mmCIF file with all atom_site columns, C-alpha atoms in Angstrom:
data_model
loop_
_atom_site.group_PDB
_atom_site.id
_atom_site.type_symbol
_atom_site.label_atom_id
_atom_site.label_alt_id
_atom_site.label_comp_id
_atom_site.label_asym_id
_atom_site.label_entity_id
_atom_site.label_seq_id
_atom_site.pdbx_PDB_ins_code
_atom_site.Cartn_x
_atom_site.Cartn_y
_atom_site.Cartn_z
_atom_site.occupancy
_atom_site.B_iso_or_equiv
_atom_site.pdbx_formal_charge
_atom_site.auth_seq_id
_atom_site.auth_comp_id
_atom_site.auth_asym_id
_atom_site.auth_atom_id
_atom_site.pdbx_PDB_model_num
ATOM 1   C CA . MET A 1 1   ? 75.735 -135.021 67.485 1.00 61.00 ? 85  MET A CA 1
ATOM 2   C CA . HIS A 1 2   ? 72.703 -136.917 66.849 1.00 66.00 ? 86  HIS A CA 1
ATOM 3   C CA . SER A 1 3   ? 69.652 -134.988 66.530 1.00 77.00 ? 87  SER A CA 1
ATOM 4   C CA . VAL A 1 4   ? 65.853 -135.076 65.246 1.00 90.00 ? 88  VAL A CA 1
ATOM 5   C CA . GLU A 1 5   ? 64.973 -131.589 63.584 1.00 93.00 ? 89  GLU A CA 1
ATOM 6   C CA . LEU A 1 6   ? 61.140 -131.430 63.725 1.00 95.00 ? 90  LEU A CA 1
ATOM 7   C CA . TRP A 1 7   ? 60.412 -127.999 62.229 1.00 97.00 ? 91  TRP A CA 1
ATOM 8   C CA . ARG A 1 8   ? 62.353 -124.862 60.874 1.00 96.00 ? 92  ARG A CA 1
ATOM 9   C CA . GLY A 1 9   ? 61.164 -121.694 59.762 1.00 97.00 ? 93  GLY A CA 1
ATOM 10  C CA . ARG A 1 10  ? 61.684 -117.690 59.844 1.00 97.00 ? 94  ARG A CA 1
ATOM 11  C CA . GLY A 1 11  ? 59.148 -115.411 61.455 1.00 97.00 ? 95  GLY A CA 1
ATOM 12  C CA . LEU A 1 12  ? 59.626 -111.491 62.214 1.00 98.00 ? 96  LEU A CA 1
ATOM 13  C CA . GLY A 1 13  ? 63.042 -111.939 60.992 1.00 97.00 ? 97  GLY A CA 1
ATOM 14  C CA . VAL A 1 14  ? 64.039 -114.775 63.286 1.00 98.00 ? 98  VAL A CA 1
ATOM 15  C CA . GLU A 1 15  ? 65.788 -118.005 62.532 1.00 97.00 ? 99  GLU A CA 1
ATOM 16  C CA . LEU A 1 16  ? 63.777 -120.811 63.804 1.00 98.00 ? 100 LEU A CA 1
ATOM 17  C CA . ARG A 1 17  ? 64.440 -124.095 64.798 1.00 97.00 ? 101 ARG A CA 1
ATOM 18  C CA . CYS A 1 18  ? 62.691 -127.087 66.588 1.00 97.00 ? 102 CYS A CA 1
ATOM 19  C CA . PHE A 1 19  ? 64.319 -130.248 67.769 1.00 96.00 ? 103 PHE A CA 1
ATOM 20  C CA . GLN A 1 20  ? 63.261 -133.379 69.475 1.00 95.00 ? 104 GLN A CA 1
ATOM 21  C CA . LEU A 1 21  ? 65.034 -133.821 72.912 1.00 95.00 ? 105 LEU A CA 1
ATOM 22  C CA . PRO A 1 22  ? 66.679 -137.014 73.363 1.00 94.00 ? 106 PRO A CA 1
ATOM 23  C CA . ASP A 1 23  ? 66.339 -139.530 76.482 1.00 93.00 ? 107 ASP A CA 1
ATOM 24  C CA . ALA A 1 24  ? 69.883 -139.007 77.569 1.00 94.00 ? 108 ALA A CA 1
ATOM 25  C CA . VAL A 1 25  ? 72.918 -136.896 76.237 1.00 94.00 ? 109 VAL A CA 1
ATOM 26  C CA . SER A 1 26  ? 76.493 -138.024 75.448 1.00 93.00 ? 110 SER A CA 1
ATOM 27  C CA . ASP A 1 27  ? 79.830 -136.577 75.927 1.00 94.00 ? 111 ASP A CA 1
ATOM 28  C CA . ILE A 1 28  ? 79.100 -135.103 72.348 1.00 93.00 ? 112 ILE A CA 1
ATOM 29  C CA . GLU A 1 29  ? 76.478 -132.924 73.629 1.00 95.00 ? 113 GLU A CA 1
ATOM 30  C CA . TYR A 1 30  ? 78.472 -131.757 76.595 1.00 96.00 ? 114 TYR A CA 1
ATOM 31  C CA . ASP A 1 31  ? 81.524 -130.866 74.120 1.00 96.00 ? 115 ASP A CA 1
ATOM 32  C CA . TYR A 1 32  ? 79.368 -128.202 72.830 1.00 96.00 ? 116 TYR A CA 1
ATOM 33  C CA . LEU A 1 33  ? 78.900 -126.527 75.959 1.00 96.00 ? 117 LEU A CA 1
ATOM 34  C CA . SER A 1 34  ? 80.980 -123.868 77.749 1.00 94.00 ? 118 SER A CA 1
ATOM 35  C CA . ALA A 1 35  ? 82.645 -124.824 80.878 1.00 94.00 ? 119 ALA A CA 1
ATOM 36  C CA . GLU A 1 36  ? 80.102 -122.591 82.868 1.00 92.00 ? 120 GLU A CA 1
ATOM 37  C CA . GLU A 1 37  ? 77.207 -124.580 81.219 1.00 94.00 ? 121 GLU A CA 1
ATOM 38  C CA . ARG A 1 38  ? 78.933 -127.887 81.936 1.00 96.00 ? 122 ARG A CA 1
ATOM 39  C CA . GLU A 1 39  ? 79.292 -126.718 85.619 1.00 95.00 ? 123 GLU A CA 1
ATOM 40  C CA . ARG A 1 40  ? 75.797 -125.544 85.990 1.00 93.00 ? 124 ARG A CA 1
ATOM 41  C CA . ALA A 1 41  ? 74.593 -129.153 84.283 1.00 96.00 ? 125 ALA A CA 1
ATOM 42  C CA . ALA A 1 42  ? 76.518 -131.099 87.069 1.00 96.00 ? 126 ALA A CA 1
ATOM 43  C CA . GLY A 1 43  ? 74.877 -129.461 89.504 1.00 96.00 ? 127 GLY A CA 1
ATOM 44  C CA . LEU A 1 44  ? 70.946 -130.344 88.060 1.00 96.00 ? 128 LEU A CA 1
ATOM 45  C CA . LYS A 1 45  ? 69.988 -132.976 90.292 1.00 94.00 ? 129 LYS A CA 1
ATOM 46  C CA . LEU A 1 46  ? 66.705 -134.271 88.171 1.00 96.00 ? 130 LEU A CA 1
ATOM 47  C CA . GLU A 1 47  ? 68.132 -135.831 85.479 1.00 95.00 ? 131 GLU A CA 1
ATOM 48  C CA . ARG A 1 48  ? 65.538 -135.119 83.145 1.00 94.00 ? 132 ARG A CA 1
ATOM 49  C CA . ARG A 1 49  ? 66.025 -131.519 83.973 1.00 94.00 ? 133 ARG A CA 1
ATOM 50  C CA . ARG A 1 50  ? 69.831 -132.073 83.234 1.00 96.00 ? 134 ARG A CA 1
ATOM 51  C CA . VAL A 1 51  ? 69.242 -133.562 79.870 1.00 95.00 ? 135 VAL A CA 1
ATOM 52  C CA . GLU A 1 52  ? 66.819 -130.839 78.696 1.00 94.00 ? 136 GLU A CA 1
ATOM 53  C CA . TYR A 1 53  ? 69.596 -128.198 79.717 1.00 94.00 ? 137 TYR A CA 1
ATOM 54  C CA . VAL A 1 54  ? 72.577 -130.039 78.125 1.00 96.00 ? 138 VAL A CA 1
ATOM 55  C CA . ALA A 1 55  ? 70.569 -130.829 74.881 1.00 95.00 ? 139 ALA A CA 1
ATOM 56  C CA . SER A 1 56  ? 68.722 -127.735 74.754 1.00 94.00 ? 140 SER A CA 1
ATOM 57  C CA . ARG A 1 57  ? 72.245 -125.563 75.047 1.00 94.00 ? 141 ARG A CA 1
ATOM 58  C CA . ALA A 1 58  ? 74.115 -128.134 72.698 1.00 95.00 ? 142 ALA A CA 1
ATOM 59  C CA . TYR A 1 59  ? 71.391 -127.464 69.712 1.00 94.00 ? 143 TYR A CA 1
ATOM 60  C CA . LEU A 1 60  ? 71.594 -123.712 70.802 1.00 94.00 ? 144 LEU A CA 1
ATOM 61  C CA . ARG A 1 61  ? 75.365 -123.611 70.330 1.00 94.00 ? 145 ARG A CA 1
ATOM 62  C CA . ARG A 1 62  ? 75.528 -125.564 66.891 1.00 93.00 ? 146 ARG A CA 1
ATOM 63  C CA . ALA A 1 63  ? 72.599 -123.337 65.079 1.00 92.00 ? 147 ALA A CA 1
ATOM 64  C CA . LEU A 1 64  ? 74.799 -120.052 66.551 1.00 93.00 ? 148 LEU A CA 1
ATOM 65  C CA . ALA A 1 65  ? 78.387 -121.733 65.651 1.00 94.00 ? 149 ALA A CA 1
ATOM 66  C CA . GLU A 1 66  ? 77.002 -122.272 61.992 1.00 93.00 ? 150 GLU A CA 1
ATOM 67  C CA . VAL A 1 67  ? 75.751 -118.957 61.583 1.00 93.00 ? 151 VAL A CA 1
ATOM 68  C CA . LEU A 1 68  ? 78.800 -117.205 63.352 1.00 93.00 ? 152 LEU A CA 1
ATOM 69  C CA . GLY A 1 69  ? 81.724 -119.730 61.808 1.00 94.00 ? 153 GLY A CA 1
ATOM 70  C CA . VAL A 1 70  ? 83.238 -120.475 65.261 1.00 94.00 ? 154 VAL A CA 1
ATOM 71  C CA . VAL A 1 71  ? 83.332 -123.741 67.458 1.00 95.00 ? 155 VAL A CA 1
ATOM 72  C CA . PRO A 1 72  ? 80.396 -123.739 69.638 1.00 95.00 ? 156 PRO A CA 1
ATOM 73  C CA . PRO A 1 73  ? 81.795 -123.667 73.111 1.00 95.00 ? 157 PRO A CA 1
ATOM 74  C CA . SER A 1 74  ? 83.536 -120.630 72.356 1.00 94.00 ? 158 SER A CA 1
ATOM 75  C CA . ILE A 1 75  ? 80.322 -118.541 71.732 1.00 94.00 ? 159 ILE A CA 1
ATOM 76  C CA . PRO A 1 76  ? 80.096 -115.526 74.774 1.00 92.00 ? 160 PRO A CA 1
ATOM 77  C CA . ILE A 1 77  ? 76.624 -115.836 76.023 1.00 88.00 ? 161 ILE A CA 1
ATOM 78  C CA . THR A 1 78  ? 75.922 -113.097 78.137 1.00 79.00 ? 162 THR A CA 1
ATOM 79  C CA . PRO A 1 79  ? 73.079 -111.698 80.160 1.00 73.00 ? 163 PRO A CA 1
ATOM 80  C CA . ASP A 1 80  ? 71.250 -108.601 78.909 1.00 70.00 ? 164 ASP A CA 1
ATOM 81  C CA . ASP A 1 81  ? 70.444 -105.597 81.627 1.00 68.00 ? 165 ASP A CA 1
ATOM 82  C CA . ALA A 1 82  ? 67.813 -107.541 83.348 1.00 67.00 ? 166 ALA A CA 1
ATOM 83  C CA . GLY A 1 83  ? 69.882 -110.499 83.684 1.00 67.00 ? 167 GLY A CA 1
ATOM 84  C CA . LYS A 1 84  ? 68.448 -112.513 80.468 1.00 71.00 ? 168 LYS A CA 1
ATOM 85  C CA . PRO A 1 85  ? 71.202 -114.557 78.679 1.00 74.00 ? 169 PRO A CA 1
ATOM 86  C CA . GLN A 1 86  ? 70.056 -113.722 75.327 1.00 71.00 ? 170 GLN A CA 1
ATOM 87  C CA . HIS A 1 87  ? 73.330 -112.175 73.804 1.00 77.00 ? 171 HIS A CA 1
ATOM 88  C CA . ALA A 1 88  ? 75.561 -114.747 71.926 1.00 75.00 ? 172 ALA A CA 1
ATOM 89  C CA . GLY A 1 89  ? 78.452 -113.900 69.660 1.00 82.00 ? 173 GLY A CA 1
ATOM 90  C CA . GLY A 1 90  ? 76.781 -110.816 68.452 1.00 82.00 ? 174 GLY A CA 1
ATOM 91  C CA . LEU A 1 91  ? 73.134 -112.377 68.083 1.00 91.00 ? 175 LEU A CA 1
ATOM 92  C CA . GLN A 1 92  ? 70.291 -112.210 70.070 1.00 92.00 ? 176 GLN A CA 1
ATOM 93  C CA . PHE A 1 93  ? 68.697 -115.919 71.239 1.00 93.00 ? 177 PHE A CA 1
ATOM 94  C CA . ASN A 1 94  ? 66.027 -117.333 72.886 1.00 94.00 ? 178 ASN A CA 1
ATOM 95  C CA . LEU A 1 95  ? 64.648 -120.903 73.401 1.00 93.00 ? 179 LEU A CA 1
ATOM 96  C CA . SER A 1 96  ? 61.970 -122.687 74.854 1.00 94.00 ? 180 SER A CA 1
ATOM 97  C CA . HIS A 1 97  ? 61.335 -126.485 75.460 1.00 91.00 ? 181 HIS A CA 1
ATOM 98  C CA . SER A 1 98  ? 58.186 -128.042 76.170 1.00 92.00 ? 182 SER A CA 1
ATOM 99  C CA . ALA A 1 99  ? 56.665 -131.799 75.313 1.00 91.00 ? 183 ALA A CA 1
ATOM 100 C CA . ASN A 1 100 ? 60.004 -133.488 74.643 1.00 93.00 ? 184 ASN A CA 1
ATOM 101 C CA . ALA A 1 101 ? 61.184 -130.754 72.021 1.00 96.00 ? 185 ALA A CA 1
ATOM 102 C CA . VAL A 1 102 ? 62.879 -127.429 72.090 1.00 96.00 ? 186 VAL A CA 1
ATOM 103 C CA . LEU A 1 103 ? 62.602 -124.567 69.963 1.00 97.00 ? 187 LEU A CA 1
ATOM 104 C CA . VAL A 1 104 ? 65.280 -122.279 69.297 1.00 96.00 ? 188 VAL A CA 1
ATOM 105 C CA . GLY A 1 105 ? 65.056 -118.642 67.537 1.00 96.00 ? 189 GLY A CA 1
ATOM 106 C CA . TRP A 1 106 ? 68.189 -116.178 66.960 1.00 96.00 ? 190 TRP A CA 1
ATOM 107 C CA . GLY A 1 107 ? 68.246 -112.430 65.245 1.00 95.00 ? 191 GLY A CA 1
ATOM 108 C CA . ASP A 1 108 ? 69.560 -109.232 65.414 1.00 93.00 ? 192 ASP A CA 1
ATOM 109 C CA . ARG A 1 109 ? 66.739 -107.624 67.708 1.00 92.00 ? 193 ARG A CA 1
ATOM 110 C CA . PRO A 1 110 ? 65.905 -108.845 71.067 1.00 92.00 ? 194 PRO A CA 1
ATOM 111 C CA . VAL A 1 111 ? 63.871 -111.854 70.551 1.00 95.00 ? 195 VAL A CA 1
ATOM 112 C CA . GLY A 1 112 ? 61.415 -114.185 72.580 1.00 95.00 ? 196 GLY A CA 1
ATOM 113 C CA . VAL A 1 113 ? 59.868 -117.764 71.416 1.00 97.00 ? 197 VAL A CA 1
ATOM 114 C CA . ASP A 1 114 ? 57.576 -120.073 73.419 1.00 96.00 ? 198 ASP A CA 1
ATOM 115 C CA . LEU A 1 115 ? 56.639 -123.949 72.773 1.00 97.00 ? 199 LEU A CA 1
ATOM 116 C CA . GLU A 1 116 ? 53.840 -125.441 74.349 1.00 96.00 ? 200 GLU A CA 1
ATOM 117 C CA . ALA A 1 117 ? 52.251 -128.737 74.030 1.00 95.00 ? 201 ALA A CA 1
ATOM 118 C CA . ALA A 1 118 ? 49.039 -128.601 71.872 1.00 93.00 ? 202 ALA A CA 1
ATOM 119 C CA . GLN A 1 119 ? 46.880 -130.555 74.498 1.00 91.00 ? 203 GLN A CA 1
ATOM 120 C CA . ARG A 1 120 ? 48.132 -128.475 77.379 1.00 87.00 ? 204 ARG A CA 1
ATOM 121 C CA . LYS A 1 121 ? 45.453 -127.712 79.984 1.00 86.00 ? 205 LYS A CA 1
ATOM 122 C CA . THR A 1 122 ? 44.369 -124.024 79.741 1.00 83.00 ? 206 THR A CA 1
ATOM 123 C CA . GLN A 1 123 ? 42.137 -123.595 82.867 1.00 83.00 ? 207 GLN A CA 1
ATOM 124 C CA . HIS A 1 124 ? 44.408 -121.637 84.574 1.00 86.00 ? 208 HIS A CA 1
ATOM 125 C CA . ILE A 1 125 ? 45.748 -119.615 81.485 1.00 89.00 ? 209 ILE A CA 1
ATOM 126 C CA . SER A 1 126 ? 42.440 -118.780 80.024 1.00 87.00 ? 210 SER A CA 1
ATOM 127 C CA . ARG A 1 127 ? 41.968 -116.645 83.252 1.00 89.00 ? 211 ARG A CA 1
ATOM 128 C CA . MET A 1 128 ? 44.692 -114.156 82.564 1.00 91.00 ? 212 MET A CA 1
ATOM 129 C CA . ARG A 1 129 ? 43.456 -110.796 81.217 1.00 92.00 ? 213 ARG A CA 1
ATOM 130 C CA . ILE A 1 130 ? 45.583 -110.446 78.237 1.00 95.00 ? 214 ILE A CA 1
ATOM 131 C CA . VAL A 1 131 ? 45.172 -114.182 77.173 1.00 95.00 ? 215 VAL A CA 1
ATOM 132 C CA . SER A 1 132 ? 41.328 -113.720 77.093 1.00 94.00 ? 216 SER A CA 1
ATOM 133 C CA . GLU A 1 133 ? 41.711 -110.334 75.078 1.00 95.00 ? 217 GLU A CA 1
ATOM 134 C CA . LEU A 1 134 ? 43.835 -111.946 72.710 1.00 96.00 ? 218 LEU A CA 1
ATOM 135 C CA . CYS A 1 135 ? 41.579 -114.818 72.118 1.00 95.00 ? 219 CYS A CA 1
ATOM 136 C CA . ALA A 1 136 ? 38.485 -112.434 71.447 1.00 94.00 ? 220 ALA A CA 1
ATOM 137 C CA . ALA A 1 137 ? 40.610 -109.687 69.534 1.00 95.00 ? 221 ALA A CA 1
ATOM 138 C CA . ALA A 1 138 ? 42.981 -112.057 67.455 1.00 93.00 ? 222 ALA A CA 1
ATOM 139 C CA . SER A 1 139 ? 41.073 -115.057 66.667 1.00 92.00 ? 223 SER A CA 1
ATOM 140 C CA . VAL A 1 140 ? 43.136 -117.469 68.570 1.00 95.00 ? 224 VAL A CA 1
ATOM 141 C CA . ASP A 1 141 ? 42.799 -120.511 71.246 1.00 94.00 ? 225 ASP A CA 1
ATOM 142 C CA . ALA A 1 142 ? 43.855 -119.970 74.522 1.00 95.00 ? 226 ALA A CA 1
ATOM 143 C CA . ILE A 1 143 ? 46.993 -121.873 74.187 1.00 95.00 ? 227 ILE A CA 1
ATOM 144 C CA . SER A 1 144 ? 47.780 -119.769 70.925 1.00 96.00 ? 228 SER A CA 1
ATOM 145 C CA . ALA A 1 145 ? 47.303 -116.475 72.847 1.00 96.00 ? 229 ALA A CA 1
ATOM 146 C CA . PHE A 1 146 ? 49.218 -117.903 75.549 1.00 95.00 ? 230 PHE A CA 1
ATOM 147 C CA . THR A 1 147 ? 52.226 -118.679 73.517 1.00 97.00 ? 231 THR A CA 1
ATOM 148 C CA . LEU A 1 148 ? 52.303 -115.025 72.175 1.00 97.00 ? 232 LEU A CA 1
ATOM 149 C CA . VAL A 1 149 ? 52.015 -113.401 75.553 1.00 96.00 ? 233 VAL A CA 1
ATOM 150 C CA . GLU A 1 150 ? 55.091 -115.839 76.738 1.00 94.00 ? 234 GLU A CA 1
ATOM 151 C CA . ALA A 1 151 ? 56.973 -115.110 73.644 1.00 96.00 ? 235 ALA A CA 1
ATOM 152 C CA . ALA A 1 152 ? 56.578 -111.194 74.002 1.00 96.00 ? 236 ALA A CA 1
ATOM 153 C CA . SER A 1 153 ? 57.623 -111.315 77.899 1.00 93.00 ? 237 SER A CA 1
ATOM 154 C CA . LYS A 1 154 ? 60.466 -113.160 77.012 1.00 92.00 ? 238 LYS A CA 1
ATOM 155 C CA . ALA A 1 155 ? 61.451 -110.629 74.196 1.00 93.00 ? 239 ALA A CA 1
ATOM 156 C CA . ILE A 1 156 ? 61.348 -108.008 76.852 1.00 90.00 ? 240 ILE A CA 1
ATOM 157 C CA . GLY A 1 157 ? 63.029 -110.118 79.508 1.00 82.00 ? 241 GLY A CA 1
ATOM 158 C CA . ARG A 1 158 ? 61.118 -109.066 82.908 1.00 68.00 ? 242 ARG A CA 1
ATOM 159 C CA . GLY A 1 159 ? 59.388 -112.287 83.557 1.00 64.00 ? 243 GLY A CA 1
ATOM 160 C CA . LEU A 1 160 ? 55.882 -112.206 85.022 1.00 59.00 ? 244 LEU A CA 1
ATOM 161 C CA . VAL A 1 161 ? 56.289 -108.348 85.489 1.00 62.00 ? 245 VAL A CA 1
ATOM 162 C CA . ALA A 1 162 ? 56.322 -108.170 81.678 1.00 66.00 ? 246 ALA A CA 1
ATOM 163 C CA . VAL A 1 163 ? 53.181 -110.305 81.484 1.00 74.00 ? 247 VAL A CA 1
ATOM 164 C CA . ARG A 1 164 ? 50.988 -108.200 84.046 1.00 78.00 ? 248 ARG A CA 1
ATOM 165 C CA . GLY A 1 165 ? 52.077 -105.242 82.143 1.00 85.00 ? 249 GLY A CA 1
ATOM 166 C CA . LEU A 1 166 ? 51.307 -106.102 78.493 1.00 93.00 ? 250 LEU A CA 1
ATOM 167 C CA . ARG A 1 167 ? 48.532 -105.077 76.610 1.00 94.00 ? 251 ARG A CA 1
ATOM 168 C CA . LEU A 1 168 ? 47.064 -105.091 73.102 1.00 97.00 ? 252 LEU A CA 1
ATOM 169 C CA . HIS A 1 169 ? 48.006 -102.400 70.690 1.00 97.00 ? 253 HIS A CA 1
ATOM 170 C CA . GLU A 1 170 ? 46.695 -103.737 67.400 1.00 97.00 ? 254 GLU A CA 1
ATOM 171 C CA . VAL A 1 171 ? 45.661 -106.828 65.532 1.00 97.00 ? 255 VAL A CA 1
ATOM 172 C CA . VAL A 1 172 ? 47.925 -107.212 62.493 1.00 97.00 ? 256 VAL A CA 1
ATOM 173 C CA . GLY A 1 173 ? 46.375 -110.635 61.566 1.00 94.00 ? 257 GLY A CA 1
ATOM 174 C CA . THR A 1 174 ? 45.043 -114.051 62.615 1.00 93.00 ? 258 THR A CA 1
ATOM 175 C CA . GLY A 1 175 ? 47.646 -114.753 65.524 1.00 95.00 ? 259 GLY A CA 1
ATOM 176 C CA . ASP A 1 176 ? 50.018 -111.677 64.447 1.00 97.00 ? 260 ASP A CA 1
ATOM 177 C CA . VAL A 1 177 ? 49.662 -108.519 67.261 1.00 98.00 ? 261 VAL A CA 1
ATOM 178 C CA . GLY A 1 178 ? 51.085 -105.787 68.440 1.00 98.00 ? 262 GLY A CA 1
ATOM 179 C CA . LEU A 1 179 ? 51.505 -105.628 71.878 1.00 97.00 ? 263 LEU A CA 1
ATOM 180 C CA . MET A 1 180 ? 52.883 -102.941 74.477 1.00 96.00 ? 264 MET A CA 1
ATOM 181 C CA . SER A 1 181 ? 54.674 -102.997 77.716 1.00 93.00 ? 265 SER A CA 1
ATOM 182 C CA . GLY A 1 182 ? 54.935 -99.292  79.080 1.00 91.00 ? 266 GLY A CA 1
ATOM 183 C CA . SER A 1 183 ? 56.244 -97.592  76.003 1.00 93.00 ? 267 SER A CA 1
ATOM 184 C CA . GLN A 1 184 ? 57.805 -100.428 74.671 1.00 93.00 ? 268 GLN A CA 1
ATOM 185 C CA . ARG A 1 185 ? 56.494 -102.127 71.488 1.00 96.00 ? 269 ARG A CA 1
ATOM 186 C CA . ILE A 1 186 ? 56.331 -105.702 70.891 1.00 97.00 ? 270 ILE A CA 1
ATOM 187 C CA . ARG A 1 187 ? 55.284 -108.031 67.467 1.00 98.00 ? 271 ARG A CA 1
ATOM 188 C CA . ALA A 1 188 ? 54.294 -111.363 68.394 1.00 98.00 ? 272 ALA A CA 1
ATOM 189 C CA . THR A 1 189 ? 52.986 -113.840 65.440 1.00 98.00 ? 273 THR A CA 1
ATOM 190 C CA . ALA A 1 190 ? 51.662 -117.358 65.777 1.00 97.00 ? 274 ALA A CA 1
ATOM 191 C CA . LEU A 1 191 ? 53.904 -119.925 64.177 1.00 97.00 ? 275 LEU A CA 1
ATOM 192 C CA . ALA A 1 192 ? 53.065 -123.240 61.988 1.00 94.00 ? 276 ALA A CA 1
ATOM 193 C CA . MET A 1 193 ? 54.366 -126.112 64.091 1.00 94.00 ? 277 MET A CA 1
ATOM 194 C CA . PRO A 1 194 ? 53.514 -129.854 63.627 1.00 91.00 ? 278 PRO A CA 1
ATOM 195 C CA . GLU A 1 195 ? 50.168 -130.838 64.907 1.00 90.00 ? 279 GLU A CA 1
ATOM 196 C CA . ARG A 1 196 ? 51.728 -131.518 68.586 1.00 94.00 ? 280 ARG A CA 1
ATOM 197 C CA . TYR A 1 197 ? 52.816 -128.148 69.282 1.00 97.00 ? 281 TYR A CA 1
ATOM 198 C CA . VAL A 1 198 ? 51.876 -124.490 69.576 1.00 97.00 ? 282 VAL A CA 1
ATOM 199 C CA . ALA A 1 199 ? 54.491 -121.665 69.505 1.00 98.00 ? 283 ALA A CA 1
ATOM 200 C CA . ALA A 1 200 ? 54.980 -118.312 68.842 1.00 98.00 ? 284 ALA A CA 1
ATOM 201 C CA . VAL A 1 201 ? 57.803 -115.767 68.065 1.00 98.00 ? 285 VAL A CA 1
ATOM 202 C CA . ALA A 1 202 ? 58.107 -112.261 69.071 1.00 98.00 ? 286 ALA A CA 1
ATOM 203 C CA . VAL A 1 203 ? 60.774 -109.132 68.826 1.00 97.00 ? 287 VAL A CA 1
ATOM 204 C CA . LEU A 1 204 ? 60.800 -105.551 70.211 1.00 95.00 ? 288 LEU A CA 1
ATOM 205 C CA . ASP A 1 205 ? 60.002 -103.312 67.301 1.00 87.00 ? 289 ASP A CA 1
#
């Protein structure tokens, strides 16, 4: 399987890998997938969405297989209580793809990652209450604040419901914050990505 690794690191106890998405996928990538994933891929009508899905899942399964010492298709990926597929063979994982790349993270706690193009327009996201609050309190720009919010909401696993309920709990440092959703504590921190990208990782405390 040919892949271009753009970046790797570790944050908040989470192993992180960022790969460039290919223009097309081959049988090799499909061989990494489970039968259910291959079936889902076949149902995706847009070619680019199919490539993103197959490549992202293939990279994820290959990374997890190296940690677990098993063959990639055999890793059971199951949803959590909110329906988010993040349990894989005893590990917690999450992935995000944007701007022709995918960011994968895994660890022993519920985790969320978000990857955005550094040049993404900020007109709409800047209007989000929690984004503007983070910009002011954590000394980050709107894109960075948005990735912190998205990563946190994905760690919780409730999408927009989680975003609306997020509030700032503490500022640990620049781009490193503690958030709350109800009584749930979330730690989120920015990642040192290549210039084209902005990203963050979050875990449940």
